[in-house]
Structures are given as structure tokens and as C-alpha cells.
């Protein structure tokens, strides 16, 4: 905002009163107590902070209200620009089974599965038999693995369906489910999309996000090791087609499941900027948040598909706190090709109210091997005293043969985390 000459207003909760963003913004408004429901999810409080400061627009970031269609609608009704797609698109893509149908109609390859939602285990079982086991049972309002179960046979289907549906009712007050063919150990590859208000849509390459711990991404990289330029062009065109099918505006992500033989399937669309967007910024040289603000202000995309190219290799490593605590000492790595995004400072108290992610280390190299070496060095230099983190684990992960060879998929964590934890316990360190 400062680079664009735009005055910024930060909203913060009482627990975040000393936070960096509140100190760095031109203005800061307290929107409520620590618990998210009373502050960062409190729509009325955020809208009134916008009104009282006379702000024109809200950037919702990721998490919290960033994919809440009701909030986007409320902004529209209050004449506040929501920096993202329209409430209608958020709503449509947030309904995962409707999103599938929309993409099927657009001719986008979708994971084989149910054409319409299912509400009972009986109907689900009929669907599963048609599709063929194993199947993935998913919640239409789900995402990030919530309300999702794998069923490998008729015998275990009903129990898994009921468990997934109960999770969905509890988590999203929605019992709408759908069934997909289970793709064995795919790679989770997502394409960054950017669309303006004039119908221009470009893709900005892919991010391989297969290394996930319980559906929480821990490491993301671009480009994906196994995607050839031809396959990238094909997947990119499908991603653009998917975005154009819904007249997509602003930043978005098309998530695909990629099979070893190069077959790829649309899984879901995220209607927000993602935590891992810096990986794409580093290999394309495009400031995605700046583009988001420009597009929301009604300006045209100043990127064309032709002049968008992926150069070099970027890897993001998420640093998570294992416990709350006060940061006693802090040293961030730096140097060529090292980018750190963090709200930490010495004396800052890592609060128990919010997400455990406390920093992102993004490294860029001219090759994947150079990026891996740079990530190892950056993790060795990183010092965070006062809270326990996953720094050492992630450092060792970069020495695992599957990671080094880049031949991993969504099964990486399940297959390798025990071995890496053993190395950690045995105090294996690499100098
Ligand atoms: C799948 C799948 C395989 N087959 N769907 C994970 C959460 C949400 N983004 C959808 N996810 C998946 N959906 C079908 N039909 C594999 C994943 C998946 C995954 C599954 C289990 C463990 C880790 C995973 C990491 C990424 C994606």
C-alpha cells in the first residue's frame, strides 16, 4: 500500500495490540477481544472500523473471512471494495460439489465422481459402486481435508460416510456430501490465476504443495519437478479455462491432483490469495498483492500470458510454533535468494488464539538443487528462542532422499515423518 501511495488501516484484536502489522500501518483499529469469533471473524466490527476510518477497501488476506461469501456481500452492500472475487463466485466455488459441476460443464477434467450431492450413506454407496472403490467421501462445504474419508470397500463405506458427514455437520452445519474416485498418492499441484474486471485471465505457473502434515501445507515449491513445459502449458490452459468459466476476478488458485502418468484432475478452486503466494512471486517476478489491489481498483492486468514465464526455482518452508511463548531472541536468515515473511520481533508473545505459523522462509535458486542448498543454509541460520518450532525437523526433511530427488507425492508425510522424527530424536545434525 505504501509503495502505491495508499493509506493503510490495520485491524487488530486485544491479543494483537502490540503486533507488528498494527504498528506498521498508518492507522490501527481494535476490533475486539482475542478469540477470533469476537474479532477477526466479527464482520460488524470490521465493517464499522472501515466506516469510521473512511477506508475504501478491505484486503481479507487468507483464513478468517477471506472466503466468506456473506462477508464479501456485506462489503458490497456497504460500498466497500472487497479485494477478491465477487460474493457470488466465492459462494459457488465454496460449494465443492457445485464447483465440480461448474467445471465439468466448462470441459475441465474433474476427478471422476458423483454428478450431484449425496445426503445418505445409501445413496453414497450406490454412487461408490458406480465409480468403483477406492473412493474419497467429501463434504461439499469442506476443504483442507475436513469432512473427508477414504473408503476402500462396501464394508467400510457406511461407517466412513457417516463419520465424514457428522464432521461436516459439526464443522460447517452442512450435511451435503459428494463422492470421488480416490486417486492413489497424487501430487497436489495448484495453478495461480489472476483475472481483471475486463475478462483478462492469466495463469502464473504452478506450486507443488504435496508435502502436507494433516492437510496443513508445510513446504511448497515452484516449478513442480515432474511437470514438463508441454504439461505446464496444458494444465495452465485448463486453469485459465476454469477461471474464465466463472468470470473470475482477482487472485485465485485452481487445485489439481496430478497422477504419475501426467493425468490431472480439477479438485477445487480457492478464491483467495494463499499463504504460499511468495513462491509464485519469486519465480515470475510479479508482486501478486500489488496486482490484487490494482485490479480491485479497476485497473487492467498489466501481465499477458506471453510475457509470463517461470524462472529459477523457489521453495517455501513454513515455520510453526509448537507452543505459545515470548520471543526471547530472533535472528532471521538473509543474503541472496532468501526472503523471510514474519510478524515476529523480540518480546513478541506468540498467542494461543491464532494459527501456529510464525514465519515463512522462501528461498530462490537458479535450480532446484541450489534452492534446496539455500533452504538448508537459511534454516541453519534461523534462530528463534522462546518458543519451540519445527525448524530442526524441516532442516532434516531437506536431507531426505525422497525430498532431494523431488520424487514425492501427497503420501510423503505419512511415508517419511516417522523416520525424520527418529533422526531428530537421535540428535542427528548435519553441519
Ligand atoms: C483427494 C485426494 C485423492 N483423491 N481426492 C486433501 C484435502 C483436500 N484439498 C483434498 N485432498 C485430497 N483429495 C481424491 N479423489 C488426495 C487429497 C490430498 C491428500 C489426501 C490425503 C492425505 C494428504 C493429502 C494431501 C493433498 C491432497
Coordinates of C-alpha atoms and ligand atoms in Angstrom, one line a residue:
X1 CA 0.0 0.0 0.0
X2 CA 2.8 2.4 0.9
X3 CA 4.5 1.8 -2.4
X4 CA 1.2 2.6 -4.2
X5 CA 0.6 5.7 -2.0
X6 CA -2.4 4.1 -0.4
X7 CA -3.0 4.8 3.3
X8 CA -3.4 1.6 5.3
X9 CA -5.6 0.7 8.2
X10 CA -4.9 -2.4 10.3
X11 CA -7.5 -4.1 12.4
X12 CA -6.3 -6.0 15.4
X13 CA -7.6 -7.9 18.4
X14 CA -6.8 -7.0 22.0
X15 CA -4.4 -10.0 22.0
X16 CA -2.6 -8.4 19.0
X17 CA -2.4 -4.9 20.4
X18 CA 1.4 -4.9 20.2
X19 CA 1.6 -6.7 16.9
X20 CA 3.8 -5.6 14.0
X21 CA 1.1 -5.0 11.5
X22 CA -0.8 -2.7 13.9
X23 CA 2.4 -0.7 14.5
X24 CA 3.4 -0.5 10.8
X25 CA 0.0 0.5 9.4
X26 CA -0.8 4.2 9.0
X27 CA -3.8 3.6 11.3
X28 CA -4.8 0.7 13.6
X29 CA -8.3 -0.1 15.0
X30 CA -9.0 -2.6 17.7
X31 CA -11.9 -4.8 16.6
X32 CA -12.5 -6.9 19.7
X33 CA -11.1 -9.4 22.2
X34 CA -8.6 -12.2 21.4
X35 CA -10.9 -15.0 20.4
X36 CA -11.3 -14.9 16.5
X37 CA -15.1 -15.1 16.7
X38 CA -15.1 -11.8 18.6
X39 CA -12.5 -10.1 16.5
X40 CA -11.1 -11.3 13.1
X41 CA -14.4 -13.1 12.3
X42 CA -16.6 -10.3 13.7
X43 CA -18.0 -8.8 10.5
X44 CA -19.9 -5.9 12.0
X45 CA -16.8 -4.8 14.0
X46 CA -14.6 -4.9 10.9
X47 CA -17.1 -3.1 8.7
X48 CA -17.6 -0.4 11.3
X49 CA -13.8 0.0 11.6
X50 CA -13.8 0.5 7.8
X51 CA -16.6 3.1 8.0
X52 CA -15.1 5.1 10.9
X53 CA -11.7 5.3 9.3
X54 CA -13.2 6.1 5.9
X55 CA -11.3 3.2 4.3
X56 CA -12.4 2.3 0.7
X57 CA -11.4 -1.3 0.5
X58 CA -10.7 -4.4 2.6
X59 CA -8.0 -7.0 1.8
X60 CA -9.2 -10.1 3.6
X61 CA -5.8 -12.0 3.5
X62 CA -6.1 -15.8 3.9
X63 CA -8.0 -17.7 6.6
X64 CA -10.6 -15.9 8.7
X65 CA -13.2 -14.2 6.4
X66 CA -11.2 -14.4 3.2
X67 CA -13.6 -17.0 1.6
X68 CA -16.7 -16.0 3.4
X69 CA -19.3 -15.0 0.8
X70 CA -21.6 -13.3 3.4
X71 CA -18.8 -11.0 4.3
X72 CA -18.0 -10.2 0.7
X73 CA -21.7 -9.5 0.2
X74 CA -21.8 -7.2 3.3
X75 CA -18.8 -5.3 1.9
X76 CA -20.6 -4.8 -1.4
X77 CA -23.8 -3.6 0.4
X78 CA -21.7 -1.1 2.4
X79 CA -20.0 0.1 -0.7
X80 CA -16.7 -1.2 0.5
X81 CA -14.4 -2.8 -2.2
X82 CA -13.6 -6.4 -1.2
X83 CA -10.2 -7.1 -2.7
X84 CA -11.0 -10.5 -4.2
X85 CA -13.7 -12.1 -6.4
X86 CA -17.4 -11.4 -6.0
X87 CA -19.5 -12.9 -3.3
X88 CA -21.3 -15.0 -5.9
X89 CA -18.1 -16.6 -7.1
X90 CA -16.9 -17.2 -3.5
X91 CA -20.2 -18.9 -2.8
X92 CA -20.2 -21.0 -5.9
X93 CA -16.6 -22.2 -5.5
X94 CA -17.0 -22.7 -1.8
X95 CA -19.6 -25.3 -2.6
X96 CA -17.2 -28.0 -3.7
X97 CA -19.7 -30.3 -5.3
X98 CA -21.3 -27.3 -7.3
X99 CA -17.8 -26.2 -8.2
X100 CA -17.2 -29.7 -9.7
X101 CA -20.3 -29.5 -11.8
X102 CA -19.5 -26.0 -13.0
X103 CA -16.0 -27.2 -14.1
X104 CA -17.5 -30.4 -15.7
X105 CA -19.8 -28.1 -17.8
X106 CA -16.8 -26.0 -18.7
X107 CA -15.0 -29.0 -20.1
X108 CA -12.4 -29.1 -17.3
X109 CA -11.2 -32.6 -16.4
X110 CA -12.7 -33.2 -12.9
X111 CA -11.9 -36.2 -10.6
X112 CA -14.4 -38.9 -11.7
X113 CA -17.3 -38.9 -9.2
X114 CA -20.8 -38.0 -8.3
X115 CA -22.6 -35.6 -10.6
X116 CA -24.9 -34.3 -7.8
X117 CA -24.5 -34.2 -4.0
X118 CA -25.5 -37.1 -1.8
X119 CA -27.1 -36.9 1.7
X120 CA -27.4 -40.5 2.8
X121 CA -24.9 -43.4 3.1
X122 CA -27.3 -45.5 1.0
X123 CA -27.2 -43.1 -2.0
X124 CA -23.5 -42.6 -1.4
X125 CA -22.9 -46.4 -1.6
X126 CA -24.8 -46.6 -4.9
X127 CA -22.5 -43.9 -6.2
X128 CA -19.4 -45.5 -4.9
X129 CA -20.2 -48.8 -6.6
X130 CA -20.7 -46.9 -9.9
X131 CA -17.4 -45.1 -9.5
X132 CA -15.5 -48.1 -8.3
X133 CA -13.6 -48.4 -5.0
X134 CA -11.5 -47.0 -3.5
X135 CA -13.5 -43.7 -3.3
X136 CA -13.0 -40.4 -1.4
X137 CA -16.0 -39.2 0.6
X138 CA -16.0 -35.4 0.8
X139 CA -18.1 -32.6 2.4
X140 CA -19.4 -30.1 -0.1
X141 CA -18.7 -27.3 2.4
X142 CA -15.4 -28.9 3.4
X143 CA -11.9 -28.1 2.4
X144 CA -8.4 -28.8 3.8
X145 CA -9.4 -32.4 4.4
X146 CA -12.2 -31.7 6.9
X147 CA -15.2 -34.0 6.4
X148 CA -13.2 -36.2 4.1
X149 CA -12.7 -40.0 4.4
X150 CA -11.2 -42.7 2.1
X151 CA -13.4 -45.8 1.7
X152 CA -11.8 -48.9 0.2
X153 CA -14.7 -51.3 0.2
X154 CA -18.5 -51.7 0.5
X155 CA -17.9 -53.0 4.1
X156 CA -16.3 -49.8 5.4
X157 CA -18.3 -47.3 3.3
X158 CA -21.3 -46.5 5.6
X159 CA -19.1 -46.1 8.7
X160 CA -16.8 -43.7 6.8
X161 CA -19.7 -41.8 5.2
X162 CA -21.4 -41.2 8.5
X163 CA -18.2 -40.1 10.2
X164 CA -17.4 -37.6 7.4
X165 CA -21.0 -36.3 7.3
X166 CA -21.0 -35.9 11.1
X167 CA -17.7 -33.9 10.9
X168 CA -19.2 -31.7 8.2
X169 CA -22.4 -31.0 10.2
X170 CA -20.3 -30.2 13.2
X171 CA -17.8 -28.1 11.3
X172 CA -19.9 -26.4 8.7
X173 CA -23.6 -27.1 9.7
X174 CA -23.9 -28.8 6.3
X175 CA -24.6 -32.5 5.6
X176 CA -24.1 -32.2 1.8
X177 CA -21.6 -34.8 0.7
X178 CA -20.1 -36.0 -2.6
X179 CA -18.1 -39.0 -3.8
X180 CA -15.0 -39.1 -5.9
X181 CA -12.7 -41.8 -7.3
X182 CA -9.8 -41.9 -4.9
X183 CA -6.6 -41.0 -6.8
X184 CA -3.8 -43.0 -5.2
X185 CA -1.0 -40.8 -3.9
X186 CA -1.3 -37.9 -6.4
X187 CA 0.7 -34.8 -6.3
X188 CA -1.2 -31.7 -5.1
X189 CA -0.4 -29.1 -7.8
X190 CA -2.1 -25.8 -7.8
X191 CA -2.1 -23.1 -10.5
X192 CA -2.0 -19.4 -9.6
X193 CA -4.7 -17.4 -11.5
X194 CA -5.1 -13.7 -11.9
X195 CA -8.1 -12.1 -13.6
X196 CA -9.1 -8.4 -14.0
X197 CA -12.5 -6.7 -14.4
X198 CA -12.2 -6.8 -18.2
X199 CA -12.2 -10.5 -18.7
X200 CA -8.4 -11.0 -19.0
X201 CA -7.2 -14.1 -17.1
X202 CA -3.6 -15.3 -16.9
X203 CA -2.0 -18.2 -15.1
X204 CA 1.3 -17.6 -13.3
X205 CA 2.6 -21.2 -13.2
X206 CA 2.1 -23.9 -10.6
X207 CA 3.0 -24.7 -7.0
X208 CA 3.6 -28.3 -5.8
X209 CA 2.0 -28.5 -2.3
X210 CA 2.2 -32.2 -1.8
X211 CA 4.1 -32.1 1.5
X212 CA 1.4 -31.6 4.0
X213 CA 1.0 -32.6 7.6
X214 CA -2.6 -33.5 8.3
X215 CA -3.8 -31.4 5.4
X216 CA -1.7 -28.4 6.5
X217 CA 0.9 -27.5 3.9
X218 CA 4.4 -27.3 5.4
X219 CA 6.5 -26.9 2.2
X220 CA 5.6 -25.6 -1.2
X221 CA 7.7 -25.2 -4.4
X222 CA 7.6 -23.9 -7.9
X223 CA 8.1 -25.2 -10.6
X224 CA 6.9 -28.8 -9.9
X225 CA 9.7 -31.2 -10.6
X226 CA 7.8 -33.6 -12.8
X227 CA 5.8 -31.1 -15.0
X228 CA 7.3 -30.7 -18.5
X229 CA 6.8 -27.4 -20.4
X230 CA 4.2 -29.1 -22.5
X231 CA 2.2 -30.4 -19.5
X232 CA 2.6 -26.9 -17.8
X233 CA 1.1 -25.3 -20.9
X234 CA -1.8 -27.8 -21.0
X235 CA -2.6 -27.5 -17.2
X236 CA -2.2 -23.7 -17.4
X237 CA -4.7 -23.5 -20.3
X238 CA -7.2 -25.7 -18.3
X239 CA -6.7 -23.5 -15.2
X240 CA -7.4 -20.3 -17.3
X241 CA -10.4 -22.1 -18.9
X242 CA -11.7 -22.9 -15.4
X243 CA -11.3 -19.3 -14.2
X244 CA -12.9 -17.9 -17.4
X245 CA -15.9 -20.3 -16.9
X246 CA -16.8 -18.3 -13.8
X247 CA -15.7 -14.9 -15.0
X248 CA -13.1 -14.9 -12.3
X249 CA -11.7 -11.7 -10.9
X250 CA -8.6 -11.0 -8.8
X251 CA -6.3 -13.7 -7.4
X252 CA -7.4 -17.4 -7.2
X253 CA -5.9 -20.9 -7.3
X254 CA -7.0 -23.9 -9.2
X255 CA -6.1 -27.1 -7.3
X256 CA -5.3 -30.2 -9.4
X257 CA -4.5 -33.8 -8.5
X258 CA -1.6 -34.9 -10.7
X259 CA -1.0 -38.6 -11.4
X260 CA 2.4 -40.1 -12.2
X261 CA 1.3 -40.7 -15.8
X262 CA 0.6 -37.0 -16.2
X263 CA -3.2 -37.3 -16.0
X264 CA -4.5 -34.3 -14.0
X265 CA -7.9 -33.6 -12.4
X266 CA -9.6 -30.4 -11.1
X267 CA -10.1 -30.8 -7.3
X268 CA -11.2 -27.4 -6.0
X269 CA -10.8 -23.7 -6.5
X270 CA -9.5 -21.3 -3.8
X271 CA -11.0 -17.8 -4.1
X272 CA -8.3 -16.1 -2.0
X273 CA -4.6 -15.3 -2.1
X274 CA -2.7 -18.2 -0.5
X275 CA -0.1 -18.4 2.2
X276 CA 2.4 -19.8 -0.3
X277 CA 1.9 -17.0 -2.9
X278 CA 5.6 -15.7 -2.5
X279 CA 6.8 -18.9 -4.2
X280 CA 5.0 -17.7 -7.4
X281 CA 6.2 -14.1 -6.9
X282 CA 9.8 -15.3 -6.7
X283 CA 9.8 -17.3 -10.0
X284 CA 7.6 -14.9 -12.0
X285 CA 8.9 -11.6 -10.6
X286 CA 5.2 -10.4 -10.1
X287 CA 4.0 -8.8 -6.9
X288 CA 0.7 -10.6 -6.5
X289 CA -0.7 -8.4 -3.7
X290 CA 0.1 -5.2 -5.8
X291 CA -1.8 -6.8 -8.7
X292 CA -4.7 -7.7 -6.4
X293 CA -5.0 -4.0 -5.3
X294 CA -4.6 -2.7 -8.8
X295 CA -7.3 -5.0 -10.1
X296 CA -9.7 -4.2 -7.2
X297 CA -9.2 -0.5 -8.1
X298 CA -10.5 -1.2 -11.6
X299 CA -7.1 -1.2 -13.4
X300 CA -6.3 -3.7 -16.2
X301 CA -3.9 -6.6 -15.7
X302 CA -0.6 -5.4 -16.8
X303 CA 0.6 -9.0 -17.4
X304 CA -0.1 -11.0 -20.5
X305 CA 0.3 -14.8 -20.8
X306 CA 3.0 -14.4 -23.4
X307 CA 5.3 -12.4 -21.2
X308 CA 4.7 -14.5 -18.1
X309 CA 7.5 -17.0 -17.6
X310 CA 8.8 -19.1 -14.7
X311 CA 12.5 -18.5 -14.0
X312 CA 14.5 -20.4 -11.4
X313 CA 13.2 -22.4 -8.5
X314 CA 11.5 -21.2 -5.3
X315 CA 10.7 -23.2 -2.1
X316 CA 8.7 -22.0 0.9
X317 CA 9.2 -23.6 4.3
X318 CA 6.6 -22.7 6.9
X319 CA 7.9 -22.3 10.5
X320 CA 5.3 -23.2 13.1
X321 CA 5.4 -22.7 16.8
X322 CA 4.8 -25.9 18.8
X323 CA 3.9 -23.8 21.9
X324 CA 2.8 -20.2 22.8
X325 CA 5.6 -18.1 24.4
X326 CA 7.5 -14.9 24.3
X327 CA 10.3 -14.5 21.6
X328 CA 13.5 -14.0 23.6
X329 CA 16.0 -13.9 20.7
X330 CA 15.5 -13.8 17.0
X331 CA 17.8 -14.0 14.0
X332 CA 16.4 -14.3 10.5
X333 CA 18.5 -15.6 7.6
X334 CA 19.2 -13.3 4.7
X335 CA 21.5 -13.0 1.8
X336 CA 20.9 -13.6 -1.9
X337 CA 17.8 -15.5 -2.7
X338 CA 16.5 -15.6 0.9
X339 CA 13.1 -14.0 1.7
X340 CA 11.5 -14.1 5.2
X341 CA 7.9 -13.1 6.0
X342 CA 7.1 -12.9 9.6
X343 CA 5.3 -10.8 12.2
X344 CA 7.8 -11.8 15.0
X345 CA 10.1 -9.4 16.9
X346 CA 11.9 -9.8 20.2
X347 CA 9.5 -9.5 23.1
X348 CA 6.5 -10.5 20.9
X349 CA 4.2 -13.0 22.6
X350 CA 3.1 -15.9 20.3
X351 CA -0.6 -16.0 21.1
X352 CA -2.6 -19.2 21.6
X353 CA -5.6 -17.7 19.8
X354 CA -4.4 -18.0 16.3
X355 CA -2.7 -20.2 13.7
X356 CA 0.7 -21.6 14.8
X357 CA 2.5 -20.3 11.7
X358 CA 5.1 -17.7 12.8
X359 CA 7.3 -17.3 9.8
X360 CA 7.8 -18.3 6.2
X361 CA 11.3 -18.8 4.7
X362 CA 11.2 -18.5 0.9
X363 CA 14.4 -19.3 -1.0
X364 CA 15.0 -18.8 -4.7
X365 CA 17.7 -20.5 -6.7
X366 CA 18.6 -20.9 -10.4
X367 CA 18.0 -24.6 -10.0
X368 CA 16.1 -26.8 -7.5
X369 CA 19.4 -28.1 -6.1
X370 CA 20.6 -24.6 -5.5
X371 CA 17.3 -23.7 -3.8
X372 CA 17.5 -26.8 -1.6
X373 CA 21.1 -25.9 -0.6
X374 CA 20.0 -22.3 0.1
X375 CA 17.0 -23.5 2.2
X376 CA 19.3 -25.7 4.3
X377 CA 21.6 -22.8 4.9
X378 CA 18.7 -20.5 5.8
X379 CA 17.2 -23.0 8.3
X380 CA 20.7 -23.4 9.9
X381 CA 20.9 -19.6 10.3
X382 CA 17.4 -19.1 11.6
X383 CA 17.3 -18.6 15.4
X384 CA 14.0 -18.3 17.3
X385 CA 14.4 -18.5 21.1
X386 CA 11.4 -18.6 23.4
X387 CA 9.1 -21.0 21.5
X388 CA 9.7 -24.5 20.3
X389 CA 9.4 -24.7 16.5
X390 CA 9.7 -27.2 13.6
X391 CA 12.9 -25.6 12.4
X392 CA 15.1 -28.7 13.1
X393 CA 12.6 -31.1 11.7
X394 CA 12.3 -29.1 8.4
X395 CA 16.1 -28.9 8.2
X396 CA 16.4 -32.6 8.4
X397 CA 13.5 -33.1 5.9
X398 CA 15.6 -31.4 3.2
X399 CA 18.1 -34.2 3.6
X400 CA 15.6 -36.9 3.0
X401 CA 16.2 -38.8 -0.3
X402 CA 12.6 -38.5 -1.5
X403 CA 12.7 -34.7 -1.0
X404 CA 16.2 -34.3 -2.6
X405 CA 15.1 -36.3 -5.6
X406 CA 11.9 -34.4 -5.8
X407 CA 10.0 -37.6 -6.4
X408 CA 7.4 -37.2 -3.7
X409 CA 3.6 -37.0 -3.6
X410 CA 0.8 -36.5 -1.1
X411 CA 1.9 -39.6 0.7
X412 CA 5.3 -38.1 1.6
X413 CA 4.4 -37.2 5.1
X414 CA 2.8 -40.5 6.0
X415 CA 5.7 -42.4 4.5
X416 CA 8.6 -40.4 5.9
X417 CA 7.8 -38.4 9.0
X418 CA 8.5 -41.2 11.5
X419 CA 12.0 -41.7 10.0
X420 CA 12.8 -38.0 10.2
X421 CA 11.4 -37.7 13.8
X422 CA 13.8 -40.6 14.6
X423 CA 16.7 -38.7 13.2
X424 CA 15.7 -35.8 15.3
X425 CA 15.5 -37.9 18.5
X426 CA 18.8 -39.5 17.8
X427 CA 20.2 -35.9 17.6
X428 CA 21.4 -36.4 14.0
X429 CA 22.5 -33.0 12.9
X430 CA 24.1 -32.1 9.6
X431 CA 26.8 -29.4 9.6
Ligands
LIG1 C1 -8.2 -36.2 -2.9 C2 -7.1 -37.0 -3.0 C3 -7.1 -38.2 -3.7 N1 -8.2 -38.5 -4.4 N2 -9.3 -36.6 -3.6 C4 -6.8 -33.3 0.6 C5 -7.6 -32.1 1.2 C6 -8.3 -31.5 0.0 N3 -7.5 -30.4 -0.5 C7 -8.5 -32.6 -0.9 N4 -7.4 -33.5 -0.7 C8 -7.2 -34.7 -1.4 N5 -8.3 -35.1 -2.2 C9 -9.3 -37.7 -4.4 N6 -10.4 -38.0 -5.1 C10 -5.9 -36.6 -2.2 C11 -6.0 -35.4 -1.5 C12 -4.9 -34.9 -0.8 C13 -4.4 -35.7 0.4 C14 -5.1 -36.8 0.8 C15 -4.7 -37.4 1.9 C16 -3.5 -37.0 2.6 C17 -2.8 -35.9 2.2 C18 -3.3 -35.2 1.0 C19 -2.6 -34.0 0.6 C20 -3.1 -33.3 -0.5 C21 -4.2 -33.8 -1.2

